[in-house]
Coordinates of C-alpha atoms in Angstrom, one line a residue:
X281 CA -116.6 -215.3 -85.4
X282 CA -118.0 -212.4 -87.5
X283 CA -120.3 -214.6 -89.7
X284 CA -123.1 -216.2 -87.7
X285 CA -124.0 -218.4 -90.7
X286 CA -120.6 -220.0 -90.6
X287 CA -120.2 -220.1 -86.8
X288 CA -122.2 -222.2 -84.4
X289 CA -120.7 -220.9 -81.1
X290 CA -120.4 -223.2 -78.2
X291 CA -121.0 -221.6 -74.8
X292 CA -120.3 -223.6 -71.6
X293 CA -121.9 -222.3 -68.4
X294 CA -120.2 -223.8 -65.3
X295 CA -122.6 -223.3 -62.5
X296 CA -125.8 -223.6 -64.5
X297 CA -127.9 -224.0 -61.3
X298 CA -127.0 -220.5 -60.4
X299 CA -130.3 -218.7 -60.7
X300 CA -128.5 -215.4 -61.0
X301 CA -127.3 -216.2 -64.5
X302 CA -128.7 -219.6 -65.6
X303 CA -132.2 -218.5 -66.5
X304 CA -131.0 -215.3 -68.3
X305 CA -128.4 -217.2 -70.3
X306 CA -131.1 -219.5 -71.7
X307 CA -133.1 -216.4 -72.7
X308 CA -130.3 -214.8 -74.7
X309 CA -129.0 -218.1 -76.2
X310 CA -132.5 -218.6 -77.6
X311 CA -133.2 -215.0 -78.5
X312 CA -130.0 -214.1 -80.4
X313 CA -129.7 -215.1 -84.0
X314 CA -126.0 -215.1 -83.5
X315 CA -126.2 -217.7 -80.8
X316 CA -129.3 -219.8 -81.3
X317 CA -127.9 -222.1 -83.8
X318 CA -124.9 -223.0 -81.6
X319 CA -124.6 -225.1 -78.4
X320 CA -125.4 -224.3 -74.8
X321 CA -123.6 -226.7 -72.5
X322 CA -124.7 -226.5 -68.9
X323 CA -122.6 -227.8 -66.0
X324 CA -123.5 -228.1 -62.4
X325 CA -122.5 -230.5 -59.6
X326 CA -126.1 -230.6 -58.3
X327 CA -127.6 -233.2 -60.6
X328 CA -131.2 -232.4 -59.8
X329 CA -130.8 -228.7 -60.5
X330 CA -128.8 -229.4 -63.6
X331 CA -131.5 -231.7 -64.9
X332 CA -134.1 -228.9 -64.4
X333 CA -132.1 -226.3 -66.2
X334 CA -131.3 -228.6 -69.2
X335 CA -135.0 -229.5 -69.5
X336 CA -136.0 -225.9 -69.3
X337 CA -133.5 -224.8 -71.9
X338 CA -134.6 -227.5 -74.3
X339 CA -138.3 -226.6 -73.8
X340 CA -137.6 -222.9 -74.4
X341 CA -135.6 -223.7 -77.6
X342 CA -138.3 -226.0 -78.9
X343 CA -141.1 -223.5 -78.2
X344 CA -139.2 -220.8 -80.1
X345 CA -138.3 -223.0 -83.0
X346 CA -134.5 -222.5 -82.8
X347 CA -131.9 -225.2 -83.5
X348 CA -129.9 -224.5 -80.3
X349 CA -128.3 -227.7 -79.0
X350 CA -128.4 -228.1 -75.3
X351 CA -126.0 -230.3 -73.4
X352 CA -125.7 -231.0 -69.7
X353 CA -123.1 -232.7 -67.5
X354 CA -122.0 -232.8 -63.9
X355 CA -118.4 -233.2 -65.2
X356 CA -117.2 -230.0 -66.9
X357 CA -114.5 -232.0 -68.7
X358 CA -117.1 -233.8 -70.7
X359 CA -118.4 -230.7 -72.4
X360 CA -115.4 -228.3 -72.5
X361 CA -113.9 -229.5 -75.7
X362 CA -114.7 -227.2 -78.6
X363 CA -116.0 -224.4 -76.4
X364 CA -115.7 -220.9 -77.7
X365 CA -116.8 -219.3 -74.4
X366 CA -116.7 -220.6 -70.9
X367 CA -118.8 -218.7 -68.3
X368 CA -117.9 -219.3 -64.6
X369 CA -121.0 -218.7 -62.6
X370 CA -121.0 -221.0 -59.6
X371 CA -121.3 -220.4 -55.9
X372 CA -121.9 -223.5 -53.8
X373 CA -124.2 -222.8 -50.8
X374 CA -123.4 -219.1 -51.1
X375 CA -126.4 -218.0 -49.0
X376 CA -125.3 -220.2 -46.1
X377 CA -121.6 -219.2 -46.2
X378 CA -122.2 -215.5 -46.8
X379 CA -124.4 -215.7 -43.8
X380 CA -121.6 -217.2 -41.7
X381 CA -119.1 -214.6 -43.0
X382 CA -121.5 -211.8 -42.0
X383 CA -122.4 -213.3 -38.6
X384 CA -118.8 -213.8 -37.6
X385 CA -117.7 -210.4 -38.8
X386 CA -120.5 -208.7 -36.9
X387 CA -119.4 -210.5 -33.7
X388 CA -116.2 -208.5 -34.1
X389 CA -117.8 -205.2 -35.0
X390 CA -117.6 -205.4 -38.8
X391 CA -120.9 -204.7 -40.6
X392 CA -121.4 -206.2 -44.1
X393 CA -124.6 -205.6 -46.2
X394 CA -123.4 -207.9 -48.9
X395 CA -120.3 -209.7 -47.7
X396 CA -119.0 -211.0 -51.0
X397 CA -116.3 -208.8 -52.2
X398 CA -114.6 -206.7 -49.4
X399 CA -114.1 -207.3 -45.7
X400 CA -113.7 -210.8 -44.3
X401 CA -116.7 -211.9 -46.4
X402 CA -114.9 -211.0 -49.7
X403 CA -111.7 -212.7 -48.6
X404 CA -113.3 -215.9 -47.4
X405 CA -115.6 -216.1 -50.5
X406 CA -112.4 -216.1 -52.5
X407 CA -111.1 -218.8 -50.2
X408 CA -114.1 -221.0 -51.1
X409 CA -114.5 -220.2 -54.8
X410 CA -111.0 -219.4 -56.2
X411 CA -109.5 -222.9 -55.9
X412 CA -112.4 -224.2 -58.0
X413 CA -111.9 -221.4 -60.5
X414 CA -108.2 -222.3 -60.9
X415 CA -109.1 -226.0 -61.3
X416 CA -111.5 -225.0 -64.1
X417 CA -108.8 -222.8 -65.7
X418 CA -106.5 -225.9 -65.8
X419 CA -109.1 -228.0 -67.6
X420 CA -109.8 -225.1 -70.0
X421 CA -106.1 -224.9 -70.8
X422 CA -106.1 -228.6 -71.6
X423 CA -109.4 -228.9 -73.5
X424 CA -110.3 -225.6 -75.1
X425 CA -107.3 -223.3 -74.7
X426 CA -108.6 -220.8 -77.3
X427 CA -111.9 -220.2 -75.5
X428 CA -112.8 -216.9 -73.9
X429 CA -113.1 -217.3 -70.1
X430 CA -115.7 -215.0 -68.4
X431 CA -115.6 -214.9 -64.7
X432 CA -119.0 -214.0 -63.3
X433 CA -118.2 -214.9 -59.6
X434 CA -117.6 -212.5 -56.8
X435 CA -115.2 -211.2 -55.6
X436 CA -114.9 -210.4 -59.3
X437 CA -111.6 -208.5 -59.0
X438 CA -109.8 -211.1 -56.9
X439 CA -110.8 -213.9 -59.3
X440 CA -110.0 -211.7 -62.4
X441 CA -106.5 -210.9 -61.0
X442 CA -105.9 -214.6 -60.3
X443 CA -106.9 -215.7 -63.8
X444 CA -104.8 -213.0 -65.5
X445 CA -101.8 -213.7 -63.3
X446 CA -101.8 -217.5 -62.8
X447 CA -103.4 -218.5 -66.1
X448 CA -102.0 -215.9 -68.4
X449 CA -102.3 -218.0 -71.6
X450 CA -106.1 -217.9 -71.3
X451 CA -108.1 -215.1 -72.8
X452 CA -110.1 -214.0 -69.8
X453 CA -112.0 -211.1 -68.2
X454 CA -114.2 -210.6 -65.2
X455 CA -117.8 -209.4 -65.2
X456 CA -120.3 -207.7 -62.9
X457 CA -123.9 -207.1 -63.9
X458 CA -124.2 -203.6 -62.3
X459 CA -122.8 -201.7 -65.3
X460 CA -124.7 -203.4 -68.0
X461 CA -124.7 -201.1 -71.1
X462 CA -126.5 -199.2 -72.5
X463 CA -128.8 -199.4 -69.5
X464 CA -126.4 -197.8 -67.1
X465 CA -125.7 -194.8 -69.3
X466 CA -129.5 -194.4 -69.9
X467 CA -130.0 -194.3 -66.1
X468 CA -127.6 -191.4 -65.7
X469 CA -129.0 -189.6 -68.7
X470 CA -132.4 -189.6 -66.9
X471 CA -130.7 -188.5 -63.7
X472 CA -129.1 -185.6 -65.6
X473 CA -132.4 -184.5 -67.2
X474 CA -131.1 -185.3 -70.7
X475 CA -134.1 -187.7 -71.3
X476 CA -137.2 -188.3 -69.3
X477 CA -137.3 -192.1 -69.5
X478 CA -134.6 -194.8 -70.2
X479 CA -136.6 -195.9 -73.3
X480 CA -135.8 -192.5 -74.9
X481 CA -132.0 -193.4 -74.9
X482 CA -130.7 -193.7 -78.5
X483 CA -127.5 -193.5 -80.5
X484 CA -127.6 -189.7 -80.7
X485 CA -127.9 -189.3 -76.9
X486 CA -125.1 -191.8 -76.6
X487 CA -122.8 -189.7 -78.7
X488 CA -123.7 -186.4 -77.0
X489 CA -123.3 -187.8 -73.5
X490 CA -119.6 -188.1 -72.4
X491 CA -119.9 -190.5 -69.5
X492 CA -116.8 -192.0 -67.9
X493 CA -116.9 -194.5 -65.1
X494 CA -113.9 -196.3 -63.6
X495 CA -112.6 -198.0 -60.5
X496 CA -112.2 -201.3 -58.8
X497 CA -115.3 -203.5 -59.2
X498 CA -118.1 -202.4 -56.8
X499 CA -116.0 -199.3 -56.0
X500 CA -116.5 -197.5 -59.3
X501 CA -117.0 -193.7 -59.7
X502 CA -118.5 -191.4 -62.3
X503 CA -115.5 -189.3 -63.0
X504 CA -116.9 -187.3 -66.0
X505 CA -120.4 -186.5 -67.1
X506 CA -120.8 -184.0 -69.9
X507 CA -123.7 -183.5 -72.2
X508 CA -122.9 -181.5 -75.4
X509 CA -119.8 -180.2 -73.7
X510 CA -121.6 -179.1 -70.5
X511 CA -120.8 -180.6 -67.1
X512 CA -123.9 -182.4 -65.7
X513 CA -122.4 -184.0 -62.7
X514 CA -124.0 -181.6 -60.3
X515 CA -127.4 -182.2 -61.9
X516 CA -127.1 -185.9 -61.4
X517 CA -126.0 -185.4 -57.8
X518 CA -129.0 -183.1 -57.2
X519 CA -131.3 -185.7 -58.5
X520 CA -129.8 -188.2 -56.1
X521 CA -130.1 -185.7 -53.2
X522 CA -133.8 -185.1 -54.0
X523 CA -134.6 -188.9 -54.0
X524 CA -132.5 -189.5 -50.8
X525 CA -134.2 -190.4 -47.6
X526 CA -136.3 -193.4 -48.8
X527 CA -135.5 -196.6 -46.9
X528 CA -135.3 -198.8 -50.0
X529 CA -133.7 -197.4 -53.0
X530 CA -131.1 -198.5 -55.5
X531 CA -133.0 -201.2 -57.4
X532 CA -132.5 -204.1 -54.9
X533 CA -134.2 -205.4 -51.9
X534 CA -133.0 -205.6 -48.3
X535 CA -129.7 -204.4 -46.8
X536 CA -128.0 -203.6 -50.0
X537 CA -130.7 -201.1 -50.9
X538 CA -131.0 -199.1 -47.7
X539 CA -130.1 -195.4 -47.9
X540 CA -128.3 -195.8 -51.2
X541 CA -129.2 -192.4 -52.7
X542 CA -128.4 -190.6 -49.4
X543 CA -125.0 -192.3 -49.2
X544 CA -124.3 -191.6 -52.9
X545 CA -125.0 -187.9 -52.4
X546 CA -122.9 -187.7 -49.2
X547 CA -119.9 -189.3 -50.9
X548 CA -120.4 -186.9 -53.8
X549 CA -120.5 -184.0 -51.4
X550 CA -117.1 -185.2 -49.9
X551 CA -115.2 -186.2 -53.0
X552 CA -116.9 -184.3 -55.8
X553 CA -117.6 -187.4 -57.9
X554 CA -120.5 -189.9 -57.8
X555 CA -120.1 -193.6 -56.8
X556 CA -121.9 -195.7 -59.3
X557 CA -122.4 -199.0 -57.3
X558 CA -123.4 -197.6 -53.9
X559 CA -125.1 -200.9 -52.8
X560 CA -121.6 -202.3 -52.6
X561 CA -119.5 -199.1 -52.3
X562 CA -121.0 -198.2 -48.9
X563 CA -119.4 -201.5 -47.6
X564 CA -116.0 -200.5 -49.0
X565 CA -115.6 -197.4 -46.9
X566 CA -115.5 -197.2 -43.1
X567 CA -118.0 -194.4 -42.7
X568 CA -121.1 -196.5 -42.0
X569 CA -119.6 -199.1 -39.8
X570 CA -121.1 -197.5 -36.7
X571 CA -117.7 -196.7 -35.2
X572 CA -118.2 -193.0 -34.8
X573 CA -118.5 -191.4 -31.4
X574 CA -121.4 -189.2 -32.5
X575 CA -124.7 -190.1 -34.3
X576 CA -124.7 -189.9 -38.1
X577 CA -127.8 -188.9 -40.0
X578 CA -127.4 -192.1 -42.0
X579 CA -127.5 -195.2 -39.7
X580 CA -124.9 -198.0 -39.7
X581 CA -125.1 -200.6 -42.5
X582 CA -127.8 -203.2 -42.1
X583 CA -126.5 -206.8 -42.2
X584 CA -127.0 -209.1 -45.2
X585 CA -130.2 -211.0 -44.7
X586 CA -129.6 -214.8 -45.0
X587 CA -133.2 -216.0 -44.5
X588 CA -134.7 -213.5 -46.9
X589 CA -132.2 -214.7 -49.5
X590 CA -133.2 -218.3 -49.0
X591 CA -136.8 -217.3 -49.6
X592 CA -135.9 -215.4 -52.8
X593 CA -134.0 -218.4 -54.1
X594 CA -137.0 -220.7 -53.3
X595 CA -139.3 -218.4 -55.2
X596 CA -137.0 -218.5 -58.2
X597 CA -136.9 -222.3 -58.2
X598 CA -140.7 -222.4 -57.9
X599 CA -140.8 -220.3 -61.1
X600 CA -138.5 -222.8 -62.9
X601 CA -140.7 -225.7 -61.6
X602 CA -143.8 -223.9 -62.9
X603 CA -142.4 -223.7 -66.4
X604 CA -141.3 -227.4 -66.3
X605 CA -144.7 -228.6 -65.0
X606 CA -146.8 -226.5 -67.4
X607 CA -148.3 -224.5 -64.5
X608 CA -146.7 -221.5 -66.2
X609 CA -146.9 -221.6 -70.0
X610 CA -143.5 -222.1 -71.6
X611 CA -144.6 -219.5 -74.2
X612 CA -144.3 -216.9 -71.5
X613 CA -140.7 -217.6 -70.7
X614 CA -139.3 -215.2 -73.2
X615 CA -141.5 -212.5 -71.8
X616 CA -140.4 -213.2 -68.2
X617 CA -136.7 -212.4 -68.7
X618 CA -134.4 -210.2 -70.8
X619 CA -130.8 -209.8 -72.0
X620 CA -128.0 -210.7 -69.7
X621 CA -124.6 -209.0 -69.5
X622 CA -122.4 -212.0 -70.2
X623 CA -124.4 -213.3 -73.1
X624 CA -124.8 -209.8 -74.5
X625 CA -121.0 -209.6 -74.7
X626 CA -120.8 -213.1 -76.2
X627 CA -123.3 -212.1 -78.9
X628 CA -121.4 -209.0 -79.6
X629 CA -118.1 -210.9 -80.0
X630 CA -119.7 -213.6 -82.2
X631 CA -121.5 -211.1 -84.4
X632 CA -118.7 -208.5 -84.3
X633 CA -121.4 -205.9 -83.5
X634 CA -119.1 -203.2 -82.3
X635 CA -120.8 -202.5 -79.0
X636 CA -119.0 -201.3 -75.9
X637 CA -119.3 -202.9 -72.5
X638 CA -118.0 -202.5 -69.0
X639 CA -115.5 -205.3 -68.2
X640 CA -113.1 -205.9 -65.3
X641 CA -109.7 -206.1 -66.9
X642 CA -106.1 -204.7 -66.8
X643 CA -106.0 -200.9 -66.9
X644 CA -103.5 -200.6 -69.7
X645 CA -103.3 -196.9 -69.5
X646 CA -107.0 -196.1 -69.5
X647 CA -106.7 -194.5 -66.0
X648 CA -103.5 -192.5 -66.5
X649 CA -102.4 -192.2 -62.8
X650 CA -102.9 -195.8 -61.9
X651 CA -100.7 -198.8 -62.9
X652 CA -101.2 -200.5 -66.2
X653 CA -101.7 -203.8 -64.4
X654 CA -104.3 -202.4 -62.0
X655 CA -107.4 -204.6 -62.4
X656 CA -110.3 -202.1 -63.0
X657 CA -113.9 -202.0 -64.2
X658 CA -113.7 -200.0 -67.5
X659 CA -115.7 -199.3 -70.6
X660 CA -114.1 -201.4 -73.3
X661 CA -114.3 -202.0 -77.0
X662 CA -115.1 -205.7 -77.3
X663 CA -114.6 -207.7 -80.5
X664 CA -113.7 -211.2 -81.6
X665 CA -110.0 -210.3 -81.5
X666 CA -110.0 -209.0 -77.9
X667 CA -110.9 -206.2 -75.6
X668 CA -109.5 -202.6 -75.4
X669 CA -110.2 -200.3 -72.5
X670 CA -111.2 -196.8 -73.5
X671 CA -109.5 -193.7 -72.1
X672 CA -110.7 -192.4 -68.8
X673 CA -108.2 -189.8 -67.7
X674 CA -107.0 -189.4 -64.1
X675 CA -108.6 -191.0 -61.0
X676 CA -109.3 -188.1 -58.6
X677 CA -107.0 -187.7 -55.6
X678 CA -108.5 -189.2 -52.5
X679 CA -110.6 -191.7 -54.4
X680 CA -107.4 -193.0 -56.0
X681 CA -105.9 -193.7 -52.6
X682 CA -108.9 -195.6 -51.5
X683 CA -108.8 -197.6 -54.8
X684 CA -105.2 -198.6 -54.2
X685 CA -105.9 -199.9 -50.8
X686 CA -108.8 -202.0 -52.1
X687 CA -106.6 -203.3 -55.0
X688 CA -103.8 -204.3 -52.6
X689 CA -106.4 -206.2 -50.5
X690 CA -107.7 -208.0 -53.6
X691 CA -104.2 -208.8 -55.0
X692 CA -103.0 -210.1 -51.6
X693 CA -106.2 -212.2 -51.4
X694 CA -105.5 -213.7 -54.8
X695 CA -101.9 -214.5 -53.9
X696 CA -102.9 -216.0 -50.5
X697 CA -105.5 -218.3 -52.0
X698 CA -103.5 -219.5 -55.0
X699 CA -100.2 -219.9 -53.1
X700 CA -102.0 -221.2 -49.9
X701 CA -100.1 -218.7 -47.8
X702 CA -101.4 -218.0 -44.3
X703 CA -99.0 -215.1 -44.0
X704 CA -100.5 -213.4 -47.1
X705 CA -104.1 -214.3 -45.9
X706 CA -103.3 -212.5 -42.7
X707 CA -101.7 -209.6 -44.6
X708 CA -104.7 -209.3 -46.9
X709 CA -107.0 -209.1 -43.8
X710 CA -104.9 -206.4 -42.2
X711 CA -104.8 -204.4 -45.4
X712 CA -108.6 -204.6 -45.8
X713 CA -110.3 -201.2 -45.2
X714 CA -112.9 -202.6 -42.8
X715 CA -110.3 -204.1 -40.3
X716 CA -109.5 -201.9 -37.3
X717 CA -108.0 -204.5 -34.9
X718 CA -105.2 -207.0 -35.5
X719 CA -106.4 -209.2 -32.7
X720 CA -110.0 -209.2 -33.9
X721 CA -108.8 -210.0 -37.5
X722 CA -106.8 -213.0 -36.2
X723 CA -109.8 -214.3 -34.4
X724 CA -112.0 -213.8 -37.5
X725 CA -109.6 -215.8 -39.6
X726 CA -109.5 -218.6 -37.0
X727 CA -113.2 -218.8 -36.6
X728 CA -114.1 -218.7 -40.3
X729 CA -111.5 -221.4 -41.1
X730 CA -113.1 -223.6 -38.4
X731 CA -116.7 -223.0 -39.5
X732 CA -116.1 -223.3 -43.2
X733 CA -113.8 -226.2 -43.2
X734 CA -116.0 -228.3 -45.5
X735 CA -115.6 -225.6 -48.3
X736 CA -112.0 -224.7 -47.9
X737 CA -109.1 -226.9 -49.2
X738 CA -107.7 -229.2 -46.6
X739 CA -104.1 -227.8 -47.1
X740 CA -105.1 -224.8 -45.0
X741 CA -105.5 -227.1 -42.0
X742 CA -102.2 -229.0 -42.2
X743 CA -100.0 -228.7 -39.2

């Protein structure tokens, strides 16, 4: 894949109607000289949305004068043959069902600001999505067994574990957008006072700044931060403390953004290390569930906002419709978006560019005091021949114990879904760090199975 003149990579996106990834994938496939003479195959079960994204991709390619071939199908088997990369990025009616997960959980005292990776929400999202992922894996094994499979669907760790364990012949890894490099490292360089603006980040700063992040996806920690041999962890923490107290920080909107800097600093104050994905990490620990007997300075987690999410999705589709109708000039498309994590990695692998990226993959010794098969988010060397996690060192005591509980929950969830085991589903729920009552957990399982029956395989309801 190293010569872009000889290679015309085929990238299949299953779930092209996902606004989280579909629009950005078009941008990168058109922008990159390593990709824009290849094929972008878009797949979605919603024919109307698929048609819009195919039309949009073709319009953008034509406007920019590239030879990118755009295909579309509601049947993934029609376009998988010959694929070099398959990106899984679907989530049918995710706003609706995450809303149900959060509503039912709150009824039993469990607060989820995101509800898609840990707690009952994470477990039941896997119940909905993982069976389809494994069906995709079966088709990929049959039609393009040499393709790289990139899972971009939460809960990322659960699905990554399932692919590595139950489809081991496939080359796969899981991905999350929160640690997109080099942007993430530039963010911490600013926090440490090394540079004043992310735009100042360069190769020299990259070499001088020893920055190590590791952990389970959405529960990752900055375990080392040294600039020219000097520890700058405390400087980063002080920057977070200084910006704490605002009610909407962390680069997102709504419940996921509330009090993030304050929570980040408080976790640093306890453990001595900085959580790097606090919008999710605050949901992985029990401290802001509102269960304390005394009042905390930081209030309990706000609940994931279903209606606001619907409005945001509607606005994104209005933008797509604007480009298609001509209300928005198609020439402005490339100025409206930017590089995406998954297609950045694909470009790097096709061009053999030697860049490093955070991926969710098997530990393989990177974190020395965790199992080699622990599925962690790690900085990796990424090339056409594979991925190699870079050394991290030890996971700090205390944080490691929390990591292991989360990993056990994720592994049990993967086993429960693939094996269709009610006993393991119940065990995963009881292992989850947000569960504090066996009886409540049993009622949550029962109620979510009943309310989400149209999205969960019928075998779960057999007598």
